[in-house]
Structures are given as structure tokens and as C-alpha cells.
Amino acid sequence: MSLYDEGHTIAGWTGVAIAAVGSGGVGLGVCTASVPAVVGGLVIVAVSALVTWLLHLSGWGKPPGVRPRDQWGMRVRDTRAREGHTGCVACRLAGRGRSAANAAPVPVAQGEVRAES
């Protein structure tokens, strides 16, 4: 089993659900040749990106990479989100990101297996 557990977050699933509705609106607009439906669907897709970003910044998205097993649950809020995640584009866009050079190392519990990149 992978230690990365990517995408299992409230932010991720909410964004996907909103984007699916927007994509459906775009598809409906294309099938009916309705420019307002296409534009409306594209606006909803853009809103899904903003909602996902805001949820990630508020702690409902997880950082990329390896996380401890107790933080794998979808309902577990990320307490380090306010500081920004190392290598995270969303955090960097918000001015929170830490570069890999000045980031503090994450402690590894004894006996814990680290995934190799």
C-alpha cells in the first residue's frame, strides 16, 4: 500500500463534485449550441478551483507527499496548513509556501517506513 494517500480530502472531493457539475453544464451547452450554458459551465469550473484552493488553505486539503498514517482520514484537518506546505503550489500562490531548502524536516517515528521517490 502506498504511503502517499493523495487526493482523499474534503477539498479534493468538493472541488471534483463542483467541477463535474460545471463540466456537465459545458457539455449541455455544446450539445444545445447554447453559449450562455457553456460560459456558465466554465464559470462553475473556475469556482470549483477557487473553492478547492480555499478549502486547502483552511486545512481541509493535505500536503503532497508522505503523511503519517493517523492523518490519512478524509475528516482529519491539517494543522500545518497555516504555515504552508513544502512544494505545494496552492500554498505558494497564497504566499504561505516554504521552499524545500528552508523547510524543517518531518520527524519519522521509529520503525516507520518511508516511501522512496
Coordinates of N, CA, C and O in Angstrom, one line a residue:
M1 N 0.8 -1.2 0.0 CA 0.0 0.0 0.0 C 0.9 1.2 0.0 O 1.9 1.3 0.7
S2 N 0.5 2.2 -0.8 CA 1.3 3.5 -0.9 C 1.1 4.3 0.4 O 0.1 4.3 1.0
L3 N 2.2 5.0 0.7 CA 2.2 5.9 1.9 C 1.7 7.3 1.5 O 1.7 8.2 2.3
Y4 N 1.5 7.5 0.2 CA 1.2 8.9 -0.2 C -0.3 9.3 0.0 O -0.6 10.4 0.4
D5 N -1.2 8.4 -0.2 CA -2.7 8.7 0.0 C -3.1 10.0 -0.6 O -3.7 10.8 0.1
E6 N -2.8 10.3 -1.8 CA -3.1 11.6 -2.4 C -4.6 11.6 -2.8 O -5.2 10.7 -3.2
G7 N -5.2 12.8 -2.6 CA -6.5 13.1 -3.1 C -7.6 12.8 -2.2 O -8.8 13.1 -2.5
H8 N -7.4 12.1 -1.1 CA -8.5 11.8 -0.2 C -8.8 12.9 0.8 O -8.5 12.7 2.0
T9 N -9.3 14.0 0.3 CA -9.5 15.1 1.2 C -10.9 15.7 0.9 O -11.5 15.6 -0.2
I10 N -11.4 16.5 1.9 CA -12.6 17.2 1.7 C -12.5 18.2 0.6 O -13.4 18.4 -0.3
A11 N -11.3 18.9 0.5 CA -11.1 19.9 -0.5 C -11.1 19.2 -1.9 O -11.7 19.8 -2.9
G12 N -10.4 18.1 -2.0 CA -10.4 17.4 -3.3 C -11.7 17.0 -3.8 O -12.1 17.2 -5.0
W13 N -12.5 16.3 -3.0 CA -13.8 15.7 -3.4 C -14.8 16.8 -3.6 O -15.6 16.7 -4.5
T14 N -14.8 17.9 -2.8 CA -15.7 19.0 -3.1 C -15.4 19.7 -4.4 O -16.3 20.0 -5.2
G15 N -14.1 19.9 -4.7 CA -13.7 20.5 -5.9 C -14.1 19.6 -7.1 O -14.6 20.2 -8.2
V16 N -14.0 18.4 -7.0 CA -14.3 17.4 -8.1 C -15.8 17.5 -8.3 O -16.3 17.5 -9.5
A17 N -16.6 17.5 -7.3 CA -18.1 17.5 -7.4 C -18.5 18.8 -8.1 O -19.4 18.7 -9.0
I18 N -18.0 19.9 -7.7 CA -18.4 21.2 -8.3 C -17.9 21.2 -9.8 O -18.7 21.7 -10.7
A19 N -16.7 20.7 -10.0 CA -16.2 20.7 -11.4 C -17.0 19.8 -12.3 O -17.2 20.1 -13.5
A20 N -17.5 18.7 -11.7 CA -18.4 17.8 -12.5 C -19.7 18.5 -12.9 O -20.1 18.3 -14.1
V21 N -20.3 19.2 -12.0 CA -21.5 20.0 -12.4 C -21.2 21.0 -13.5 O -21.9 21.1 -14.5
G22 N -20.0 21.7 -13.3 CA -19.7 22.7 -14.4 C -19.4 22.0 -15.7 O -19.8 22.6 -16.8
S23 N -18.7 20.9 -15.7 CA -18.4 20.2 -16.9 C -19.7 19.7 -17.6 O -19.9 19.7 -18.8
G24 N -20.7 19.3 -16.8 CA -22.0 18.9 -17.3 C -22.7 20.1 -18.0 O -23.3 20.0 -19.0
G25 N -22.5 21.3 -17.4 CA -23.1 22.5 -18.0 C -22.5 22.8 -19.3 O -23.1 23.2 -20.2
V26 N -21.1 22.7 -19.4 CA -20.4 22.9 -20.6 C -20.9 21.9 -21.7 O -21.2 22.3 -22.8
G27 N -21.0 20.7 -21.3 CA -21.4 19.6 -22.2 C -22.9 19.9 -22.7 O -23.1 19.7 -23.9
L28 N -23.7 20.3 -21.8 CA -25.1 20.6 -22.2 C -25.1 21.8 -23.2 O -25.8 21.8 -24.2
G29 N -24.3 22.8 -22.9 CA -24.2 24.0 -23.8 C -23.7 23.6 -25.2 O -24.1 24.1 -26.2
V30 N -22.7 22.7 -25.2 CA -22.2 22.3 -26.5 C -23.2 21.5 -27.3 O -23.4 21.7 -28.5
C31 N -23.9 20.6 -26.6 CA -25.0 19.8 -27.3 C -26.1 20.6 -27.8 O -26.7 20.3 -28.8
T32 N -26.5 21.7 -27.1 CA -27.6 22.5 -27.4 C -27.2 23.8 -28.1 O -28.1 24.6 -28.5
A33 N -25.9 24.0 -28.4 CA -25.4 25.1 -29.1 C -25.8 26.4 -28.3 O -26.1 27.4 -28.9
S34 N -25.7 26.4 -27.0 CA -26.0 27.5 -26.1 C -24.8 28.1 -25.5 O -24.1 27.5 -24.7
V35 N -24.4 29.3 -26.0 CA -23.2 30.0 -25.5 C -23.4 30.3 -24.0 O -22.4 30.1 -23.2
P36 N -24.6 30.8 -23.5 CA -24.7 31.0 -22.1 C -24.5 29.8 -21.2 O -23.9 29.9 -20.1
A37 N -24.9 28.6 -21.7 CA -24.7 27.4 -20.9 C -23.2 27.0 -20.9 O -22.7 26.6 -19.8
V38 N -22.5 27.2 -22.0 CA -21.1 26.9 -22.0 C -20.3 27.9 -21.1 O -19.5 27.5 -20.2
V39 N -20.6 29.2 -21.2 CA -20.0 30.2 -20.3 C -20.3 29.9 -18.8 O -19.5 29.9 -17.9
G40 N -21.6 29.6 -18.5 CA -22.0 29.3 -17.2 C -21.3 28.1 -16.6 O -20.8 28.1 -15.5
G41 N -21.1 27.0 -17.4 CA -20.4 25.8 -17.0 C -18.9 26.1 -16.8 O -18.3 25.7 -15.8
L42 N -18.3 27.0 -17.6 CA -16.9 27.3 -17.4 C -16.7 28.2 -16.1 O -15.7 28.0 -15.4
V43 N -17.7 29.0 -15.8 CA -17.6 29.8 -14.6 C -17.7 28.9 -13.4 O -17.0 29.0 -12.4
I44 N -18.6 27.9 -13.4 CA -18.7 26.9 -12.3 C -17.4 26.1 -12.2 O -17.0 25.8 -11.1
V45 N -16.8 25.7 -13.3 CA -15.5 25.1 -13.2 C -14.4 26.0 -12.5 O -13.6 25.5 -11.7
A46 N -14.4 27.2 -12.9 CA -13.5 28.2 -12.2 C -13.8 28.3 -10.7 O -12.9 28.4 -9.9
V47 N -15.1 28.3 -10.4 CA -15.5 28.4 -9.0 C -15.0 27.2 -8.2 O -14.5 27.2 -7.1
S48 N -15.0 26.0 -8.9 CA -14.5 24.8 -8.2 C -13.1 24.9 -7.9 O -12.6 24.4 -6.8
A49 N -12.3 25.5 -8.8 CA -10.8 25.6 -8.5 C -10.7 26.6 -7.3 O -9.8 26.3 -6.4
L50 N -11.4 27.7 -7.2 CA -11.3 28.6 -6.1 C -11.8 27.9 -4.8 O -11.1 28.1 -3.7
V51 N -12.9 27.2 -4.8 CA -13.4 26.5 -3.6 C -12.3 25.5 -3.1 O -12.1 25.4 -1.9
T52 N -11.8 24.7 -4.0 CA -10.8 23.7 -3.6 C -9.6 24.4 -3.0 O -9.0 24.0 -2.0
W53 N -9.1 25.5 -3.6 CA -8.0 26.3 -3.1 C -8.2 26.8 -1.7 O -7.4 26.7 -0.8
L54 N -9.4 27.4 -1.5 CA -9.8 28.0 -0.2 C -9.9 26.9 0.9 O -9.5 27.0 2.0
L55 N -10.5 25.7 0.5 CA -10.6 24.6 1.5 C -9.2 24.1 1.8 O -8.9 23.7 3.0
H56 N -8.3 24.0 0.8 CA -6.9 23.5 1.1 C -6.2 24.5 2.1 O -5.6 24.0 3.0
L57 N -6.4 25.8 1.9 CA -5.7 26.7 2.7 C -6.3 26.8 4.1 O -5.6 27.1 5.1
S58 N -7.6 26.4 4.3 CA -8.2 26.3 5.6 C -7.9 25.0 6.3 O -8.4 24.8 7.4
G59 N -7.2 24.1 5.7 CA -6.8 22.9 6.4 C -7.5 21.6 6.0 O -7.3 20.6 6.5
W60 N -8.4 21.7 5.0 CA -9.2 20.6 4.6 C -8.5 19.9 3.4 O -9.1 19.0 2.8
G61 N -7.4 20.4 3.0 CA -6.6 19.7 1.9 C -5.3 19.2 2.6 O -4.9 19.8 3.6
K62 N -4.7 18.2 2.0 CA -3.5 17.7 2.6 C -2.2 18.1 1.8 O -2.4 18.4 0.6
P63 N -1.1 18.1 2.4 CA 0.1 18.4 1.6 C 0.5 17.3 0.7 O 0.1 16.1 0.9
P64 N 1.3 17.6 -0.4 CA 1.7 16.5 -1.2 C 2.8 15.7 -0.5 O 3.5 16.1 0.4
G65 N 2.9 14.4 -0.9 CA 3.9 13.5 -0.3 C 3.5 12.7 0.8 O 2.3 12.5 1.0
V66 N 4.4 12.1 1.5 CA 4.2 11.2 2.6 C 3.6 11.9 3.8 O 4.0 12.9 4.2
R67 N 2.5 11.3 4.4 CA 1.9 11.7 5.6 C 1.8 10.6 6.6 O 1.7 9.4 6.2
P68 N 1.9 10.9 7.9 CA 1.7 9.9 8.9 C 0.3 9.2 8.8 O -0.6 9.8 8.3
R69 N 0.3 7.9 9.1 CA -0.9 7.1 8.9 C -2.1 7.7 9.7 O -3.3 7.6 9.2
D70 N -1.9 8.4 10.8 CA -3.1 8.9 11.5 C -3.7 10.1 10.9 O -4.7 10.6 11.2
Q71 N -3.0 10.7 9.8 CA -3.6 11.8 9.1 C -4.1 11.4 7.7 O -4.4 12.3 6.9
W72 N -4.3 10.1 7.5 CA -4.9 9.6 6.2 C -6.4 9.8 6.1 O -6.9 9.9 5.0
G73 N -7.1 9.9 7.2 CA -8.5 10.0 7.1 C -9.0 11.3 6.4 O -8.4 12.3 6.5
M74 N -10.1 11.2 5.7 CA -10.6 12.3 5.0 C -11.1 13.4 5.9 O -11.1 14.6 5.6
R75 N -11.6 13.1 7.1 CA -12.1 14.1 8.0 C -11.1 14.6 9.0 O -11.4 15.4 9.9
V76 N -9.8 14.3 8.8 CA -8.7 14.8 9.6 C -8.2 16.1 9.0 O -7.8 16.2 7.9
R77 N -8.3 17.2 9.8 CA -7.9 18.5 9.3 C -6.4 18.7 9.5 O -5.8 18.2 10.5
D78 N -5.8 19.3 8.5 CA -4.3 19.5 8.5 C -4.0 20.7 9.4 O -4.4 21.9 9.0
T79 N -3.3 20.5 10.5 CA -3.0 21.6 11.4 C -1.8 22.5 10.9 O -1.6 23.6 11.4
R80 N -1.0 22.0 9.9 CA 0.1 22.7 9.4 C -0.2 23.6 8.2 O 0.7 24.2 7.6
A81 N -1.5 23.7 7.8 CA -1.8 24.4 6.6 C -1.6 25.9 6.7 O -1.2 26.5 5.7
R82 N -1.7 26.5 7.9 CA -1.4 27.9 8.1 C 0.0 28.3 7.7 O 0.3 29.4 7.2
E83 N 1.0 27.4 8.0 CA 2.4 27.7 7.7 C 2.7 27.5 6.3 O 3.7 28.0 5.8
G84 N 1.9 26.7 5.6 CA 2.2 26.3 4.2 C 2.9 25.0 4.1 O 3.6 24.6 5.0
H85 N 2.7 24.3 3.0 CA 3.3 23.0 2.8 C 4.5 23.1 1.8 O 4.5 23.9 0.9
T86 N 5.5 22.4 2.1 CA 6.7 22.3 1.3 C 6.3 21.8 -0.1 O 5.7 20.8 -0.2
G87 N 6.7 22.6 -1.1 CA 6.4 22.1 -2.5 C 5.0 22.2 -3.0 O 4.6 21.6 -4.0
C88 N 4.2 22.9 -2.2 CA 2.7 23.0 -2.6 C 2.4 24.2 -3.4 O 2.7 25.4 -2.9
V89 N 2.0 24.1 -4.6 CA 1.7 25.2 -5.5 C 0.6 26.1 -4.9 O 0.6 27.3 -4.9
A90 N -0.5 25.5 -4.3 CA -1.6 26.2 -3.8 C -1.1 27.1 -2.6 O -1.5 28.3 -2.5
C91 N -0.2 26.6 -1.8 CA 0.3 27.4 -0.6 C 1.2 28.5 -1.2 O 1.2 29.6 -0.6
R92 N 2.0 28.2 -2.2 CA 2.9 29.2 -2.7 C 2.1 30.4 -3.3 O 2.5 31.5 -3.2
L93 N 1.0 30.0 -4.0 CA 0.1 31.1 -4.6 C -0.5 32.0 -3.5 O -0.7 33.2 -3.7
A94 N -0.7 31.4 -2.3 CA -1.3 32.2 -1.2 C -0.2 32.9 -0.4 O -0.5 33.6 0.6
G95 N 1.1 32.7 -0.8 CA 2.2 33.3 -0.1 C 2.6 32.6 1.2 O 3.3 33.1 2.1
R96 N 2.2 31.4 1.3 CA 2.4 30.6 2.5 C 3.5 29.5 2.3 O 4.0 29.0 3.3
G97 N 3.8 29.2 1.1 CA 4.7 28.1 0.9 C 6.1 28.2 1.4 O 6.6 29.3 1.5
R98 N 6.7 27.1 1.8 CA 8.1 27.1 2.2 C 8.9 26.4 1.1 O 8.4 25.4 0.5
S99 N 10.0 26.9 0.9 CA 10.9 26.2 -0.1 C 11.5 24.9 0.5 O 11.6 24.9 1.7
A100 N 11.9 24.0 -0.3 CA 12.5 22.8 0.2 C 13.8 23.0 1.0 O 14.1 22.3 1.9
A101 N 14.5 24.1 0.6 CA 15.8 24.4 1.2 C 15.6 24.9 2.7 O 16.4 24.5 3.5
N102 N 14.6 25.6 3.0 CA 14.4 26.1 4.4 C 13.3 25.4 5.2 O 13.0 25.9 6.3
A103 N 12.8 24.3 4.7 CA 11.8 23.6 5.4 C 12.4 22.8 6.5 O 13.4 22.2 6.4
A104 N 11.7 22.7 7.6 CA 12.1 21.8 8.7 C 11.8 20.4 8.4 O 10.8 20.1 7.8
P105 N 12.7 19.5 8.7 CA 12.5 18.1 8.3 C 11.3 17.5 9.2 O 11.2 17.9 10.3
V106 N 10.6 16.6 8.6 CA 9.5 16.0 9.3 C 10.0 14.8 10.1 O 10.7 13.9 9.5
P107 N 9.8 14.7 11.4 CA 10.3 13.6 12.2 C 9.7 12.3 11.8 O 8.5 12.2 11.5
V108 N 10.5 11.2 11.8 CA 10.0 9.9 11.4 C 10.0 9.1 12.7 O 10.9 9.0 13.4
A109 N 8.8 8.5 13.0 CA 8.7 7.6 14.2 C 9.5 6.4 14.0 O 9.7 5.9 12.8
Q110 N 10.1 5.8 15.1 CA 10.9 4.7 15.0 C 10.1 3.5 14.4 O 9.0 3.2 14.9
G111 N 10.7 2.8 13.5 CA 10.0 1.7 12.8 C 9.1 2.1 11.7 O 8.6 1.2 11.0
E112 N 8.9 3.4 11.4 CA 8.1 3.8 10.3 C 8.8 3.7 9.0 O 10.0 4.0 8.9
V113 N 8.1 3.2 8.0 CA 8.7 3.0 6.7 C 8.5 4.2 5.9 O 7.3 4.7 5.8
R114 N 9.5 4.8 5.3 CA 9.4 6.0 4.4 C 9.4 5.5 3.0 O 10.2 4.6 2.6
A115 N 8.5 6.1 2.2 CA 8.5 5.7 0.8 C 9.6 6.4 0.0 O 10.0 7.5 0.4
E116 N 10.1 5.8 -1.0 CA 11.2 6.4 -1.8 C 10.6 7.1 -3.0 O 9.6 6.7 -3.5
S117 N 11.2 8.2 -3.3 CA 10.7 8.9 -4.5 C 11.4 8.5 -5.8 O 12.4 7.8 -5.8

